[in-house]
Amino acid sequence: MTAQAATGMTPAKRALALSTTAFMLCFAAWTIFSIIGLQLKQEFGLTETQLGLLMATPILTGSISRLLLGIWTDRFGGRRIFGILMLITAACIYLLTLADSYYMLLLAALGVGLAGGSFIVGVTYTSAWFSTDKQGRALGIFGAGNVGAAITSFGAPLLLVALGWQGTAMVYAAVIAVAGALFLLLAKDDPQAEERARNPVTLSAQLMPLTDLRVWRFSLYYFTVFGAFVALALWLPHYLVEVYGLNLQTAGIVATAYILPAALFRFVGGILADRYGARRVMYWSFTASAICAFLLSYPPTEYVVRGIDGDIRFSMTMNLAGFMVIASALGFFMSIGQAAVFKHIPSYYPKNVGAVGGVVAMIGGLGGFLLPLTFGMLNDVIGIYQSSFMLLFVLVATALAWMHYAIRTAERYEWSHNEEKTDLPEFSTPDAFVLEDWRPEDPEFWETKGKAIAKRNLWISIPNLFLAFAVWTIWSILVVKMPQLGFSYSSNQLFWLAALPALSGATLRIFYSFMVPVFGGRRWTTIATASLLIPCLWIGFAVQNTDTPYLVMLILALLCGFGGGNFASSMANISFFYPQAQKGGAMGMNAGLGNLGVSAMQLLAPLVIATSIFGPIGGDPLIIQTGDNAGEALWLQNAAFLWVPLIILGSLAAWYGMNDIADAKASFKDQAVIFKRKDNWLMCWLYLGMFGSFIGFAAGFPLLSGMQFPDVDPVKYAFIGPLFGALARPLGGILADKLGGARVTLWTFVVMIAGVFGVLAFLPGNGLPGSFWGFFGSFLVLFVATGIGNGSTFRMVPVIFRNLLERELPGQADGARKAANRESAAVLGFISAFAAYGGFFIPKAYGSSIDLTGGVAAALIGFIVFYVSCLVITWWYYARKNAPTPC
């Protein structure tokens, strides 16, 4: 008799038991800061926001790591990845005990967060052992490993009293290490291991399902049900201590009233999803969660009624028993929603559970990172502890409304096809928005049909790009005002805040540049614009509190890169709509008028922060602490809140007004050929000189001029340079259409070299005060030149690649045209990504030059050398007689 027969446990049940136990222990470790964080707050003197960041940091690592861990699990199997992950997590928890500062705690917390990545490893490993009709129940049981959070809430306070926070961490490290070793010894490879070894899957094949909109819809739902669950699991002990006056041990026990039902009964959601379908279960989950969140969000309130015989007073408050009952219900309904979402992944994507589940789990986990941070900031800004449940109610209600809209769309599909779906069908682009026949080079087609459609898409694209640039450069204004309001940041730290949006925006452009052919221009423009709401809303709350940690500000500066990324996809999208002869003007209009967002930010932000335009809902002002205007109020948050309604309108306009072009579809592999093209890399260098200079000068000019000329308020003039540069961009495209892009680009670099010499001449130094107006005028020359050069450089790309593809595909005019459009669109996006790094390097060059030499002259001389190299490349490859690629 085998050991298996003796125990009566099948291989599938054995795998389920081992993975569930391992996940339970990892989840307990993942939420350890919910308990020890309270003692760390006292020992290290942390603020509410710093505590929220510390609690949220492991969630960030656990969330982001899930995509990579899912891909590795698909490729190498869950047994190996799960065991190794637990051993690494144990080592990171041990390192936590050595921390002696807040930043060391944050660094250790990043490593501890790897425990959260175990979820997708377990999902992939467990689902491989079960058939489709049993996967919902199996994954529901596995998900019950969330009970690890309850173990931490119940057991960690007892360890904390007996051993202190270092001793508690040591116990956790030892348990996770032993469990990881046992998992490697006892677990077996899943049934798909041999097939993976015989037929290895390429990375591109693993990632291909991520182009499916259904994946991202599931991700948003999981953000709501799982992200909020994790956030509250972390936040409740602190909430109970502050609101109900409980001690830490009692608060940890009471918190299990929320966590335990959610963890133990997650399998119920899987069973219900197997039996009734995810649609109905998700309705139950969202509706009940919204009701619970609303009840919990009502703060203690006292009422006074003016009666006949005098005032009648009464109050409304929720006692601890009522809170426990409602919190338990909230945890339960969130739990069944989690199971319902994950029921579908192995059904729709059986060979890509790791990659698809990794994305869904990553987005959900990011909710667990972002929400505790936001809870802490809401407490600091609003001053009401129930504000966390207010935010949760808004989140769940929004998800419910969006889901209901999607379901009604699904029902219309069912009626028209006379069939019933147990899940929402793919929410694809309606046929009316897809251009199956698009021939802009055909004069008759263009005049009768194409021109009107192209113009409509252009004029919707422009304001969306305008908003993107406005959000991208918001820190150029904030950093000028923050020192006066009591934010104690050094000059170099301020330059970092001004530069980081450009760094993240440039990096995102690398990905955004390939998204239009994958997702479609209409869909991606909507998603990219709507994403701007995240930094705007978060910044609006963060800047209302001068105690907000600098690290939080760095994160917000990075998030503003969403705006920078939009440019790459926007320009690539518009390039598909216009014929070759008009691409320069069209892209010049899109980019030039879109770039006006920089000027609008620098013009409007100083105006709106000076008044309470949003009234009480906009929050309280900060008071200027230094300078001639000391004592005046500033609503710094208005610089972010101003754009929120416009972003919503822009997203709706893109969704209902733009089009996708059918033959513009291409995979990443099809577009990746550009990395083998020498001209792609040459144009990266030239566009870095043009757009990189424009965005870098715009980001750094206000702070630089304020430091060089302290008697001048740079905010009054900062918008003028970007305004002139943006308005000049369409002119550059038009001139390039008529005179040739290379010729216009060449002479533009000559003007830019002269402009930098002018800035050097008017700087203060050597005992001379300098001239602000000469300095400002020289920068205006630079802004106008970069604007013209941006348009002419972008015009060069389609011509270069049209000629290149015509030589490579002789006699195949239509094929060459489509290939040239596809490659030039990818190149336009990629060079814009590369060039956007100029927005980071120029402000940082100023800051580094000041730190090393005491002035900015060294940085400016470096710019001159760089522009000379651009001029030589333009002349040699594109502008001289007999150039290799004249354009």
PDB file of N, CA and C in Angstrom, residues 845-886:
ATOM      1  N   ALA A 845      20.947  68.257 -14.358  1.00  0.00           N
ATOM      2  CA  ALA A 845      22.225  68.866 -14.719  1.00  0.00           C
ATOM      3  C   ALA A 845      22.393  70.207 -14.013  1.00  0.00           C
ATOM      4  N   TYR A 846      21.293  70.980 -13.932  1.00  0.00           N
ATOM      5  CA  TYR A 846      21.356  72.240 -13.181  1.00  0.00           C
ATOM      6  C   TYR A 846      21.732  71.972 -11.721  1.00  0.00           C
ATOM      7  N   GLY A 847      20.986  71.054 -11.090  1.00  0.00           N
ATOM      8  CA  GLY A 847      21.218  70.779  -9.677  1.00  0.00           C
ATOM      9  C   GLY A 847      22.616  70.246  -9.419  1.00  0.00           C
ATOM     10  N   SER A 848      23.087  69.315 -10.264  1.00  0.00           N
ATOM     11  CA  SER A 848      24.419  68.745 -10.074  1.00  0.00           C
ATOM     12  C   SER A 848      25.495  69.791 -10.312  1.00  0.00           C
ATOM     13  N   SER A 849      25.296  70.620 -11.326  1.00  0.00           N
ATOM     14  CA  SER A 849      26.273  71.668 -11.615  1.00  0.00           C
ATOM     15  C   SER A 849      26.397  72.646 -10.448  1.00  0.00           C
ATOM     16  N   ILE A 850      25.245  73.008  -9.862  1.00  0.00           N
ATOM     17  CA  ILE A 850      25.265  73.929  -8.718  1.00  0.00           C
ATOM     18  C   ILE A 850      25.971  73.283  -7.529  1.00  0.00           C
ATOM     19  N   ASP A 851      25.699  71.991  -7.283  1.00  0.00           N
ATOM     20  CA  ASP A 851      26.330  71.302  -6.160  1.00  0.00           C
ATOM     21  C   ASP A 851      27.845  71.181  -6.336  1.00  0.00           C
ATOM     22  N   LEU A 852      28.293  70.926  -7.581  1.00  0.00           N
ATOM     23  CA  LEU A 852      29.708  70.652  -7.824  1.00  0.00           C
ATOM     24  C   LEU A 852      30.537  71.913  -8.056  1.00  0.00           C
ATOM     25  N   THR A 853      29.942  72.899  -8.740  1.00  0.00           N
ATOM     26  CA  THR A 853      30.719  74.085  -9.133  1.00  0.00           C
ATOM     27  C   THR A 853      30.192  75.385  -8.553  1.00  0.00           C
ATOM     28  N   GLY A 854      29.016  75.363  -7.966  1.00  0.00           N
ATOM     29  CA  GLY A 854      28.439  76.580  -7.422  1.00  0.00           C
ATOM     30  C   GLY A 854      27.652  77.385  -8.430  1.00  0.00           C
ATOM     31  N   GLY A 855      27.543  76.922  -9.680  1.00  0.00           N
ATOM     32  CA  GLY A 855      26.790  77.638 -10.714  1.00  0.00           C
ATOM     33  C   GLY A 855      26.328  76.693 -11.792  1.00  0.00           C
ATOM     34  N   VAL A 856      25.583  77.206 -12.780  1.00  0.00           N
ATOM     35  CA  VAL A 856      25.010  76.360 -13.835  1.00  0.00           C
ATOM     36  C   VAL A 856      25.787  76.428 -15.137  1.00  0.00           C
ATOM     37  N   ALA A 857      26.878  77.190 -15.178  1.00  0.00           N
ATOM     38  CA  ALA A 857      27.616  77.362 -16.425  1.00  0.00           C
ATOM     39  C   ALA A 857      28.119  76.040 -16.978  1.00  0.00           C
ATOM     40  N   ALA A 858      28.580  75.134 -16.095  1.00  0.00           N
ATOM     41  CA  ALA A 858      29.106  73.848 -16.561  1.00  0.00           C
ATOM     42  C   ALA A 858      28.026  73.057 -17.293  1.00  0.00           C
ATOM     43  N   ALA A 859      26.809  73.086 -16.765  1.00  0.00           N
ATOM     44  CA  ALA A 859      25.708  72.368 -17.417  1.00  0.00           C
ATOM     45  C   ALA A 859      25.429  72.963 -18.798  1.00  0.00           C
ATOM     46  N   LEU A 860      25.430  74.287 -18.908  1.00  0.00           N
ATOM     47  CA  LEU A 860      25.125  74.947 -20.184  1.00  0.00           C
ATOM     48  C   LEU A 860      26.208  74.664 -21.227  1.00  0.00           C
ATOM     49  N   ILE A 861      27.448  74.626 -20.809  1.00  0.00           N
ATOM     50  CA  ILE A 861      28.521  74.288 -21.748  1.00  0.00           C
ATOM     51  C   ILE A 861      28.344  72.859 -22.258  1.00  0.00           C
ATOM     52  N   GLY A 862      27.920  71.969 -21.374  1.00  0.00           N
ATOM     53  CA  GLY A 862      27.629  70.603 -21.804  1.00  0.00           C
ATOM     54  C   GLY A 862      26.527  70.555 -22.844  1.00  0.00           C
ATOM     55  N   PHE A 863      25.514  71.414 -22.707  1.00  0.00           N
ATOM     56  CA  PHE A 863      24.437  71.465 -23.702  1.00  0.00           C
ATOM     57  C   PHE A 863      24.990  71.877 -25.061  1.00  0.00           C
ATOM     58  N   ILE A 864      25.893  72.838 -25.092  1.00  0.00           N
ATOM     59  CA  ILE A 864      26.467  73.299 -26.363  1.00  0.00           C
ATOM     60  C   ILE A 864      27.194  72.164 -27.069  1.00  0.00           C
ATOM     61  N   VAL A 865      28.005  71.416 -26.314  1.00  0.00           N
ATOM     62  CA  VAL A 865      28.728  70.292 -26.909  1.00  0.00           C
ATOM     63  C   VAL A 865      27.749  69.280 -27.501  1.00  0.00           C
ATOM     64  N   PHE A 866      26.690  69.016 -26.776  1.00  0.00           N
ATOM     65  CA  PHE A 866      25.692  68.059 -27.265  1.00  0.00           C
ATOM     66  C   PHE A 866      25.025  68.551 -28.547  1.00  0.00           C
ATOM     67  N   TYR A 867      24.634  69.829 -28.611  1.00  0.00           N
ATOM     68  CA  TYR A 867      23.979  70.369 -29.804  1.00  0.00           C
ATOM     69  C   TYR A 867      24.907  70.344 -31.012  1.00  0.00           C
ATOM     70  N   VAL A 868      26.196  70.534 -30.797  1.00  0.00           N
ATOM     71  CA  VAL A 868      27.147  70.443 -31.909  1.00  0.00           C
ATOM     72  C   VAL A 868      27.154  69.032 -32.476  1.00  0.00           C
ATOM     73  N   SER A 869      27.090  68.012 -31.602  1.00  0.00           N
ATOM     74  CA  SER A 869      27.053  66.625 -32.089  1.00  0.00           C
ATOM     75  C   SER A 869      25.784  66.365 -32.888  1.00  0.00           C
ATOM     76  N   CYS A 870      24.666  66.941 -32.461  1.00  0.00           N
ATOM     77  CA  CYS A 870      23.411  66.783 -33.211  1.00  0.00           C
ATOM     78  C   CYS A 870      23.499  67.439 -34.580  1.00  0.00           C
ATOM     79  N   LEU A 871      24.101  68.594 -34.626  1.00  0.00           N
ATOM     80  CA  LEU A 871      24.243  69.311 -35.900  1.00  0.00           C
ATOM     81  C   LEU A 871      25.070  68.483 -36.882  1.00  0.00           C
ATOM     82  N   VAL A 872      26.170  67.907 -36.412  1.00  0.00           N
ATOM     83  CA  VAL A 872      27.041  67.108 -37.284  1.00  0.00           C
ATOM     84  C   VAL A 872      26.300  65.879 -37.808  1.00  0.00           C
ATOM     85  N   ILE A 873      25.547  65.187 -36.941  1.00  0.00           N
ATOM     86  CA  ILE A 873      24.802  63.999 -37.377  1.00  0.00           C
ATOM     87  C   ILE A 873      23.750  64.365 -38.418  1.00  0.00           C
ATOM     88  N   THR A 874      23.024  65.439 -38.170  1.00  0.00           N
ATOM     89  CA  THR A 874      21.993  65.863 -39.131  1.00  0.00           C
ATOM     90  C   THR A 874      22.606  66.155 -40.493  1.00  0.00           C
ATOM     91  N   TRP A 875      23.712  66.884 -40.496  1.00  0.00           N
ATOM     92  CA  TRP A 875      24.352  67.247 -41.784  1.00  0.00           C
ATOM     93  C   TRP A 875      24.874  66.015 -42.501  1.00  0.00           C
ATOM     94  N   TRP A 876      25.555  65.122 -41.778  1.00  0.00           N
ATOM     95  CA  TRP A 876      26.212  63.994 -42.424  1.00  0.00           C
ATOM     96  C   TRP A 876      25.227  62.961 -42.974  1.00  0.00           C
ATOM     97  N   TYR A 877      24.226  62.628 -42.194  1.00  0.00           N
ATOM     98  CA  TYR A 877      23.334  61.537 -42.604  1.00  0.00           C
ATOM     99  C   TYR A 877      22.111  61.991 -43.400  1.00  0.00           C
ATOM    100  N   TYR A 878      21.685  63.248 -43.246  1.00  0.00           N
ATOM    101  CA  TYR A 878      20.387  63.611 -43.823  1.00  0.00           C
ATOM    102  C   TYR A 878      20.377  64.903 -44.642  1.00  0.00           C
ATOM    103  N   ALA A 879      21.291  65.843 -44.406  1.00  0.00           N
ATOM    104  CA  ALA A 879      21.157  67.163 -45.029  1.00  0.00           C
ATOM    105  C   ALA A 879      22.176  67.455 -46.116  1.00  0.00           C
ATOM    106  N   ARG A 880      23.342  66.855 -46.101  1.00  0.00           N
ATOM    107  CA  ARG A 880      24.391  67.185 -47.081  1.00  0.00           C
ATOM    108  C   ARG A 880      24.067  66.583 -48.439  1.00  0.00           C
ATOM    109  N   LYS A 881      24.760  67.051 -49.429  1.00  0.00           N
ATOM    110  CA  LYS A 881      24.631  66.490 -50.768  1.00  0.00           C
ATOM    111  C   LYS A 881      25.152  65.054 -50.754  1.00  0.00           C
ATOM    112  N   ASN A 882      24.419  64.150 -51.384  1.00  0.00           N
ATOM    113  CA  ASN A 882      24.746  62.721 -51.408  1.00  0.00           C
ATOM    114  C   ASN A 882      24.680  62.080 -50.014  1.00  0.00           C
ATOM    115  N   ALA A 883      23.817  62.622 -49.160  1.00  0.00           N
ATOM    116  CA  ALA A 883      23.629  62.026 -47.835  1.00  0.00           C
ATOM    117  C   ALA A 883      23.044  60.623 -47.982  1.00  0.00           C
ATOM    118  N   PRO A 884      23.371  59.706 -47.066  1.00  0.00           N
ATOM    119  CA  PRO A 884      22.848  58.333 -47.170  1.00  0.00           C
ATOM    120  C   PRO A 884      21.317  58.267 -47.210  1.00  0.00           C
ATOM    121  N   THR A 885      20.655  59.119 -46.423  1.00  0.00           N
ATOM    122  CA  THR A 885      19.189  59.104 -46.376  1.00  0.00           C
ATOM    123  C   THR A 885      18.670  60.540 -46.406  1.00  0.00           C
ATOM    124  N   PRO A 886      18.646  61.169 -47.567  1.00  0.00           N
ATOM    125  CA  PRO A 886      18.159  62.558 -47.623  1.00  0.00           C
ATOM    126  C   PRO A 886      16.679  62.630 -47.277  1.00  0.00           C
TER     127      PRO A 886
END
